[in-house]
Amino acid sequence: MAVGKVLAVFSPVVLALSLTGCGNQVQSQFKAADICKASMATALQKDVNDITVVDRNGQLIYVKYTNKEDWKTDFYRCRVDDNHVVWAPNKGEWQNEKTGIITVSGNRDQLTVTQASDQGDITKQYSLDELRGS
């Protein structure tokens, strides 16, 4: 009987501790810079190796894409909110707060980025090594 009382008291504590450790699994495995790099590659439909993180300012990550045909460089802002990512041209409006929603999920060293749109979903997967250039 005493064991039952201990388990009854202990179980909610264990549950609370285990839930506080869950947090956002994607952000614990991948840095916001990794997530933004992969999300921008997906949104722009470009090779992830052509997207470069250039700055971090609080929650904003700044990335650039250089077109290898005309060497024009475009800069973008990105923000990760749990498993949702929003982005914008450097001096433009946020692009995907209502349409073109980007969500991310992670599994070990694999990041999955999905952009939902009226034309259908685009899903890409990126390894941690690929995102960090290893």
mmCIF file of C-alpha atoms in Angstrom:
data_model
loop_
_atom_site.group_PDB
_atom_site.id
_atom_site.type_symbol
_atom_site.label_atom_id
_atom_site.label_comp_id
_atom_site.label_asym_id
_atom_site.label_seq_id
_atom_site.Cartn_x
_atom_site.Cartn_y
_atom_site.Cartn_z
ATOM 1 C CA MET A 1 0.000 0.000 0.000
ATOM 2 C CA ALA A 2 2.838 2.394 0.804
ATOM 3 C CA VAL A 3 4.349 1.809 -2.632
ATOM 4 C CA GLY A 4 1.016 2.791 -4.213
ATOM 5 C CA LYS A 5 0.966 6.083 -2.291
ATOM 6 C CA VAL A 6 4.573 6.846 -3.238
ATOM 7 C CA LEU A 7 3.840 6.155 -6.922
ATOM 8 C CA ALA A 8 0.670 8.262 -6.790
ATOM 9 C CA VAL A 9 2.674 11.196 -5.431
ATOM 10 C CA PHE A 10 5.733 10.516 -7.557
ATOM 11 C CA SER A 11 3.991 10.009 -10.918
ATOM 12 C CA PRO A 12 2.803 13.628 -11.407
ATOM 13 C CA VAL A 13 6.284 14.867 -10.475
ATOM 14 C CA VAL A 14 7.917 12.542 -12.992
ATOM 15 C CA LEU A 15 5.367 13.582 -15.612
ATOM 16 C CA ALA A 16 5.989 17.279 -14.985
ATOM 17 C CA LEU A 17 9.766 16.845 -15.159
ATOM 18 C CA SER A 18 9.599 14.813 -18.332
ATOM 19 C CA LEU A 19 7.295 17.331 -20.009
ATOM 20 C CA THR A 20 9.519 20.278 -19.157
ATOM 21 C CA GLY A 21 12.372 18.489 -20.895
ATOM 22 C CA CYS A 22 10.412 18.057 -24.133
ATOM 23 C CA GLY A 23 10.311 21.669 -25.274
ATOM 24 C CA ASN A 24 10.782 22.139 -28.971
ATOM 25 C CA GLN A 25 12.668 19.062 -30.143
ATOM 26 C CA VAL A 26 13.502 20.669 -33.497
ATOM 27 C CA GLN A 27 15.195 23.688 -31.950
ATOM 28 C CA SER A 28 17.128 21.529 -29.492
ATOM 29 C CA GLN A 29 18.590 19.446 -32.338
ATOM 30 C CA PHE A 30 19.049 22.224 -34.890
ATOM 31 C CA LYS A 31 20.100 25.818 -34.366
ATOM 32 C CA ALA A 32 17.772 28.580 -35.582
ATOM 33 C CA ALA A 33 20.386 29.336 -38.255
ATOM 34 C CA ASP A 34 20.146 25.728 -39.535
ATOM 35 C CA ILE A 35 16.356 25.925 -39.615
ATOM 36 C CA CYS A 36 16.362 29.282 -41.427
ATOM 37 C CA LYS A 37 18.928 28.126 -43.973
ATOM 38 C CA ALA A 38 16.867 25.030 -44.805
ATOM 39 C CA SER A 39 13.575 26.958 -44.794
ATOM 40 C CA MET A 40 14.902 29.624 -47.165
ATOM 41 C CA ALA A 41 16.311 26.976 -49.517
ATOM 42 C CA THR A 42 12.875 25.356 -49.569
ATOM 43 C CA ALA A 43 10.928 28.627 -49.964
ATOM 44 C CA LEU A 44 13.193 29.898 -52.744
ATOM 45 C CA GLN A 45 13.529 26.416 -54.269
ATOM 46 C CA LYS A 46 17.319 26.741 -54.281
ATOM 47 C CA ASP A 47 20.178 24.485 -53.249
ATOM 48 C CA VAL A 48 20.795 24.729 -49.502
ATOM 49 C CA ASN A 49 24.521 25.187 -50.193
ATOM 50 C CA ASP A 50 23.713 28.451 -52.006
ATOM 51 C CA ILE A 51 22.094 29.923 -48.870
ATOM 52 C CA THR A 52 24.503 31.530 -46.396
ATOM 53 C CA VAL A 53 23.796 32.740 -42.867
ATOM 54 C CA VAL A 54 25.280 36.237 -42.591
ATOM 55 C CA ASP A 55 24.017 37.572 -39.251
ATOM 56 C CA ARG A 56 21.971 36.840 -36.133
ATOM 57 C CA ASN A 57 20.148 39.623 -34.330
ATOM 58 C CA GLY A 58 18.042 38.378 -31.443
ATOM 59 C CA GLN A 59 15.414 36.071 -32.889
ATOM 60 C CA LEU A 60 16.093 37.212 -36.464
ATOM 61 C CA ILE A 61 18.469 35.313 -38.688
ATOM 62 C CA TYR A 62 19.760 37.031 -41.829
ATOM 63 C CA VAL A 63 20.667 34.918 -44.841
ATOM 64 C CA LYS A 64 21.763 35.631 -48.369
ATOM 65 C CA TYR A 65 21.337 33.926 -51.699
ATOM 66 C CA THR A 66 23.684 34.689 -54.586
ATOM 67 C CA ASN A 67 22.497 33.759 -58.058
ATOM 68 C CA LYS A 68 25.467 32.132 -59.799
ATOM 69 C CA GLU A 69 24.262 33.190 -63.246
ATOM 70 C CA ASP A 70 24.255 36.978 -62.741
ATOM 71 C CA TRP A 71 25.962 37.136 -59.284
ATOM 72 C CA LYS A 72 23.058 39.163 -57.897
ATOM 73 C CA THR A 73 22.794 38.776 -54.113
ATOM 74 C CA ASP A 74 19.512 38.940 -52.224
ATOM 75 C CA PHE A 75 19.233 39.158 -48.443
ATOM 76 C CA TYR A 76 16.391 37.735 -46.344
ATOM 77 C CA ARG A 77 15.223 37.772 -42.722
ATOM 78 C CA CYS A 78 13.977 34.647 -41.018
ATOM 79 C CA ARG A 79 12.367 33.961 -37.645
ATOM 80 C CA VAL A 80 11.654 30.590 -36.038
ATOM 81 C CA ASP A 81 8.519 30.363 -33.867
ATOM 82 C CA ASP A 82 8.390 26.815 -32.431
ATOM 83 C CA ASN A 83 7.926 24.657 -35.540
ATOM 84 C CA HIS A 84 6.739 27.549 -37.752
ATOM 85 C CA VAL A 85 9.132 29.693 -39.808
ATOM 86 C CA VAL A 86 8.416 33.120 -41.286
ATOM 87 C CA TRP A 87 10.683 34.967 -43.699
ATOM 88 C CA ALA A 88 10.911 38.237 -45.592
ATOM 89 C CA PRO A 89 13.139 40.017 -48.066
ATOM 90 C CA ASN A 90 15.570 42.179 -46.087
ATOM 91 C CA LYS A 91 13.471 45.346 -46.366
ATOM 92 C CA GLY A 92 10.136 43.772 -47.322
ATOM 93 C CA GLU A 93 7.040 42.372 -45.675
ATOM 94 C CA TRP A 94 6.829 38.962 -44.068
ATOM 95 C CA GLN A 95 5.906 36.523 -46.827
ATOM 96 C CA ASN A 96 4.316 33.503 -45.270
ATOM 97 C CA GLU A 97 2.354 34.401 -42.185
ATOM 98 C CA LYS A 98 -0.952 33.325 -43.756
ATOM 99 C CA THR A 99 -0.102 31.546 -47.023
ATOM 100 C CA GLY A 100 2.924 29.492 -47.936
ATOM 101 C CA ILE A 101 3.229 28.371 -44.319
ATOM 102 C CA ILE A 102 6.572 26.730 -43.515
ATOM 103 C CA THR A 103 6.761 24.140 -40.756
ATOM 104 C CA VAL A 104 9.726 22.113 -39.592
ATOM 105 C CA SER A 105 10.249 18.850 -37.772
ATOM 106 C CA GLY A 106 13.386 17.015 -36.792
ATOM 107 C CA ASN A 107 14.489 13.446 -36.332
ATOM 108 C CA ARG A 108 18.029 12.891 -35.039
ATOM 109 C CA ASP A 109 20.199 14.588 -37.659
ATOM 110 C CA GLN A 110 17.449 15.035 -40.281
ATOM 111 C CA LEU A 111 15.439 18.262 -40.617
ATOM 112 C CA THR A 112 12.196 18.159 -42.602
ATOM 113 C CA VAL A 113 10.863 21.445 -43.985
ATOM 114 C CA THR A 114 7.349 21.631 -45.427
ATOM 115 C CA GLN A 115 5.949 24.640 -47.247
ATOM 116 C CA ALA A 116 2.174 24.419 -47.625
ATOM 117 C CA SER A 117 0.576 26.426 -50.412
ATOM 118 C CA ASP A 118 -2.470 26.487 -52.665
ATOM 119 C CA GLN A 119 -0.450 24.701 -55.370
ATOM 120 C CA GLY A 120 0.448 21.856 -53.007
ATOM 121 C CA ASP A 121 3.008 21.083 -50.344
ATOM 122 C CA ILE A 122 6.758 21.138 -50.944
ATOM 123 C CA THR A 123 8.709 18.960 -48.528
ATOM 124 C CA LYS A 124 12.494 18.804 -48.367
ATOM 125 C CA GLN A 125 14.804 16.987 -45.997
ATOM 126 C CA TYR A 126 18.234 18.184 -44.922
ATOM 127 C CA SER A 127 20.910 16.442 -42.890
ATOM 128 C CA LEU A 128 22.721 18.263 -40.112
ATOM 129 C CA ASP A 129 26.009 17.789 -41.983
ATOM 130 C CA GLU A 130 24.498 19.307 -45.125
ATOM 131 C CA LEU A 131 23.232 22.355 -43.241
ATOM 132 C CA ARG A 132 26.500 23.000 -41.450
ATOM 133 C CA GLY A 133 28.702 22.302 -44.458
ATOM 134 C CA SER A 134 30.440 19.253 -43.008
#
